[in-house]
Tab-separated table of C-alpha atoms in Angstrom:
chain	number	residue	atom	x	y	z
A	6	UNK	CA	0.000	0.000	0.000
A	7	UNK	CA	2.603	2.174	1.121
A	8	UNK	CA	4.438	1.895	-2.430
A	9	UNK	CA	0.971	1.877	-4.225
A	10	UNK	CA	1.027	5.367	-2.352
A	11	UNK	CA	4.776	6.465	-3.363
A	12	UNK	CA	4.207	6.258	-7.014
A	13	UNK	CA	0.960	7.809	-7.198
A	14	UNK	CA	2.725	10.350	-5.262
A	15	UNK	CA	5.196	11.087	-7.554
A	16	UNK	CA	2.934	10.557	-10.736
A	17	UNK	CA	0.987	13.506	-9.496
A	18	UNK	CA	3.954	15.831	-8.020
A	19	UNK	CA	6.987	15.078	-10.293
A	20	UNK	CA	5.570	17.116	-13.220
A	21	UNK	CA	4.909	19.935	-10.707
A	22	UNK	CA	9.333	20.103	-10.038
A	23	UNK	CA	9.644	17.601	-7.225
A	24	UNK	CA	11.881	14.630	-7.579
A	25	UNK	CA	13.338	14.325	-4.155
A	26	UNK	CA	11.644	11.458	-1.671
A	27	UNK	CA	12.587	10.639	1.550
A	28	UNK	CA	11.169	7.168	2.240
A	29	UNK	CA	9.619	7.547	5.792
A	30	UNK	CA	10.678	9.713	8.996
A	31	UNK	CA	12.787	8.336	11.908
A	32	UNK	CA	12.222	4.890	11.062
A	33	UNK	CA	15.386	3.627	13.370
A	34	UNK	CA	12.733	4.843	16.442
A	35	UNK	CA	10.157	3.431	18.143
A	36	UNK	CA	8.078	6.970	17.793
A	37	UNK	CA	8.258	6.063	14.134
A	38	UNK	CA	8.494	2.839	13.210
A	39	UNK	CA	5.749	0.978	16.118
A	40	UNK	CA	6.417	-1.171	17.716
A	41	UNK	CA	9.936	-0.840	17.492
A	42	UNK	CA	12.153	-0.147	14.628
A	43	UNK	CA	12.933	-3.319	12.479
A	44	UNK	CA	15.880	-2.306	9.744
A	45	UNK	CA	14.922	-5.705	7.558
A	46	UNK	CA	11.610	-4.790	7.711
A	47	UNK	CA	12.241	-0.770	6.481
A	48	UNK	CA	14.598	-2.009	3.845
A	49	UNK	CA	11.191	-4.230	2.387
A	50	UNK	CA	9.625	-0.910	2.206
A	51	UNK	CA	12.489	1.068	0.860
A	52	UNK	CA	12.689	-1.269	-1.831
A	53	UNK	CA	9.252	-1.355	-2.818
A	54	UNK	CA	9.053	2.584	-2.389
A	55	UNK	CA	11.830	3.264	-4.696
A	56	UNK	CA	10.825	0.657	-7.254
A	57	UNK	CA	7.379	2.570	-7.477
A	58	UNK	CA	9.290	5.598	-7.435
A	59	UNK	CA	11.515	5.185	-10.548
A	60	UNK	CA	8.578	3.336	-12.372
A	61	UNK	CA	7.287	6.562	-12.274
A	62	UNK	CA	10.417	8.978	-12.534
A	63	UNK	CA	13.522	7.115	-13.117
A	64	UNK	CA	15.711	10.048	-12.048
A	65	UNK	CA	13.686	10.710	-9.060
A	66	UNK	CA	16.179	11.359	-6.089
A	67	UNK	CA	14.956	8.263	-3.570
A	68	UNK	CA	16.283	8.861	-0.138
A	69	UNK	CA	16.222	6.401	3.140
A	70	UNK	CA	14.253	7.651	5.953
A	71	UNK	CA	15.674	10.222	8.042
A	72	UNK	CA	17.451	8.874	10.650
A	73	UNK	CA	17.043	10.069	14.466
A	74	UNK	CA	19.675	10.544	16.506
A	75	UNK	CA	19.553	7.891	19.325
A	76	UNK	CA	21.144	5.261	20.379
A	77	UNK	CA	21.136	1.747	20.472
A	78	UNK	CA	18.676	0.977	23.301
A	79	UNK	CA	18.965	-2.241	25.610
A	80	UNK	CA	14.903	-2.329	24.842
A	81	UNK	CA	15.050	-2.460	21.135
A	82	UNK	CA	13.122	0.737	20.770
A	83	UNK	CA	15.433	2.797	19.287
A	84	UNK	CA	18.508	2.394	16.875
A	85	UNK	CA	21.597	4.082	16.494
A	86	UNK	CA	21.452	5.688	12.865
A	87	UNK	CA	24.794	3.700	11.590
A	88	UNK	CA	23.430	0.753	12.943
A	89	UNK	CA	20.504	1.216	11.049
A	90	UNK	CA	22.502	1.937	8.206
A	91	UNK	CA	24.302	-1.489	8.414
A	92	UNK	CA	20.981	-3.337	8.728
A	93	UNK	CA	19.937	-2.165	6.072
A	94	UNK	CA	23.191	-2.979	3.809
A	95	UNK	CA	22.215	-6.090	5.098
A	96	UNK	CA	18.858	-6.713	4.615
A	97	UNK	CA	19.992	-6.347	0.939
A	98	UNK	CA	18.762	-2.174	0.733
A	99	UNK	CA	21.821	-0.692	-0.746
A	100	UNK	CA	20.840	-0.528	-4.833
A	101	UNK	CA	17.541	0.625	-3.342
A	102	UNK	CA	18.944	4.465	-2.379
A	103	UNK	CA	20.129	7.376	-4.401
A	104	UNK	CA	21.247	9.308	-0.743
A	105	UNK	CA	21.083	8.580	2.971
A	106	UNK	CA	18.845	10.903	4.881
A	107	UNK	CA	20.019	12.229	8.484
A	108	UNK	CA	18.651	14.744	11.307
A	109	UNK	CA	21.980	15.341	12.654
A	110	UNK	CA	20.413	17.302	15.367
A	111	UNK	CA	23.316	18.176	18.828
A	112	UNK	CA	20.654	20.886	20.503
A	113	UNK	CA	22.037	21.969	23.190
A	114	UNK	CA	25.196	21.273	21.616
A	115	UNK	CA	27.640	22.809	19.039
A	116	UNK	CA	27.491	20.603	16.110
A	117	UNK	CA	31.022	19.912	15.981
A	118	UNK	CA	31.562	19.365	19.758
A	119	UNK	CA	34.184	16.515	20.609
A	120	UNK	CA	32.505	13.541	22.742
A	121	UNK	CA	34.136	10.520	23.579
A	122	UNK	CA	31.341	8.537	21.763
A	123	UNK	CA	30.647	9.359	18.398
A	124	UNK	CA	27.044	8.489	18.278
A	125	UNK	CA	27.167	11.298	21.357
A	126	UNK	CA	26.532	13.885	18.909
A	127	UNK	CA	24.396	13.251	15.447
A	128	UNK	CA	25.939	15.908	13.533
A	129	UNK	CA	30.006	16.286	14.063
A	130	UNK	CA	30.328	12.314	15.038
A	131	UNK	CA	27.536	10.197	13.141
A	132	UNK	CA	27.604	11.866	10.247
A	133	UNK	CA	30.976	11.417	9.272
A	134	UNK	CA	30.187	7.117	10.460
A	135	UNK	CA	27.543	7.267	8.178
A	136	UNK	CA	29.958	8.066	4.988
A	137	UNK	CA	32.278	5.155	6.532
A	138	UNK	CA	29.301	3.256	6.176
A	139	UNK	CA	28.347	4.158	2.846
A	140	UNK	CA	32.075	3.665	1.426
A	141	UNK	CA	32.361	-0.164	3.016
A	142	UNK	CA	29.289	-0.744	1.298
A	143	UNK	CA	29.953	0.815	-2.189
A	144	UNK	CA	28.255	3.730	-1.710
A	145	UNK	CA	30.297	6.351	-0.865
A	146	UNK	CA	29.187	8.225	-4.229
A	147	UNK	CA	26.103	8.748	-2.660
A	148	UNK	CA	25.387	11.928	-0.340
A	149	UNK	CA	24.224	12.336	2.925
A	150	UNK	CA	21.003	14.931	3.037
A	151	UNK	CA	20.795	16.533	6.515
A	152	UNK	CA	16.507	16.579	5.511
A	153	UNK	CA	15.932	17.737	9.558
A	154	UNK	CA	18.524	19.739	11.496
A	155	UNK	CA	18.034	22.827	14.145
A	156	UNK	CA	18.089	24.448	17.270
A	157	UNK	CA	15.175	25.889	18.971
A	158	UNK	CA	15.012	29.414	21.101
A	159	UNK	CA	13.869	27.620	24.436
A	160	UNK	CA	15.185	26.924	27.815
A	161	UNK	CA	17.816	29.882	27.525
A	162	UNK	CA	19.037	29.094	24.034
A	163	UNK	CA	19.704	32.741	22.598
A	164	UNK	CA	19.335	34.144	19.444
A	165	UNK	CA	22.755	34.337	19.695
A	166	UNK	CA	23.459	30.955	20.310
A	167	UNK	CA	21.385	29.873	17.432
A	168	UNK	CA	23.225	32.362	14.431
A	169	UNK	CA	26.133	30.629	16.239
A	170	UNK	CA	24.650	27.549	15.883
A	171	UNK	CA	23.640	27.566	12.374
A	172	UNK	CA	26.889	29.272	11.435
A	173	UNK	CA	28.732	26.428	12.325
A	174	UNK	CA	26.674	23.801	11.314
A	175	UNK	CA	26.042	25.148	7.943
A	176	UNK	CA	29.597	25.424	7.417
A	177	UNK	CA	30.906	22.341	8.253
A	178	UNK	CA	28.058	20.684	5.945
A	179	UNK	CA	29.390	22.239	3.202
A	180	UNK	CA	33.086	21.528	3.900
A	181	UNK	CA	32.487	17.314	3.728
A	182	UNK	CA	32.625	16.179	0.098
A	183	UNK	CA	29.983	13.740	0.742
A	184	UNK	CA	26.913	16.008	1.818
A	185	UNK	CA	24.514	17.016	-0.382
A	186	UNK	CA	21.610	19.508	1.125
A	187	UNK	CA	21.003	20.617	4.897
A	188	UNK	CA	17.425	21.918	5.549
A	189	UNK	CA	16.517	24.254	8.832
A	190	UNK	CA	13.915	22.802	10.790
């Protein structure tokens, strides 16, 4: 149903300019993907998605779901986006993506703090895991889109510390060869 959905999707919006499709939303968390995130059973859907997809427009831009940052929890519930990653290289997703989609959110963070653990900070340490994935797969043509990335004006967070913020952020984005957009949220 859900690929049914894609193409029809992208019959009716492709002629109107859009050819980028990110194939579901946080699907490495429980939030997302009920009752907990399953990478073999997101890759089935990826594949059927993008099939749909390029049936349609075969130089449609099909993207994985944006991954949340987390980690991997004892529970199952959430997954650590390069773990997701690698489950889904292995559930036999890799020819099924044109780019890897990413919220490298680090609120209340600078994006390119240090931390001892990379998957401690989605931006400055995951991202650059993902590519690692991506190239030990084949993939490291592909791009990483940052499709969900900010920093919000609450509990003391300054205007300030936002232009800051985004400053930095945006900057390093562009510097790594192996981004492709970064969109505000």
């Amino acid at each position: 149903a859900f690929a049914a959905f894609a193409g029809a999707a992208t019959a009716r919006y492709s002629p109107m300019g859009v050819r980028a499709w990110e194939i579901w939303n946080e699907p490495n968390s429980h939030w997302f993907w009920s009752p907990a995130p399953n990478p073999a059973a997101y890759t089935d859907l990826l594949v059927r998605a993008n099939a749909a997809i390029k049936a349609v427009d075969s130089h449609a831009t099909v993207m994985t779901g944006g991954f949340s940052p987390a980690p991997d929890s004892p529970d199952g519930s959430m997954i650590a986006p390069v773990t997701f990653l690698k489950g889904v290289y292995a559930a036999g997703g890799g020819g099924h993506f044109d780019a890897v989609a990413h919220h490298p959110y680090n609120y209340p963070y600078m994006p390119l703090r240090p931390e001892p653990n990379y998957n401690w900070n989605a931006f400055g340490g995951v991202t650059p895991k993902l590519h690692e994935t991506m190239l030990a797969n084949g993939d490291g043509h592909k791009k990483i889109w940052g499709t969900e990335m900010g920093a919000p004006t609450v509990q003391g967070m300054t205007p300030e510390y936002v232009a800051a913020y985004l400053t930095e952020a945006f900057a390093a984005w562009r510097s790594w060869a192996y981004t492709g957009p970064l969109f505000w949220y």
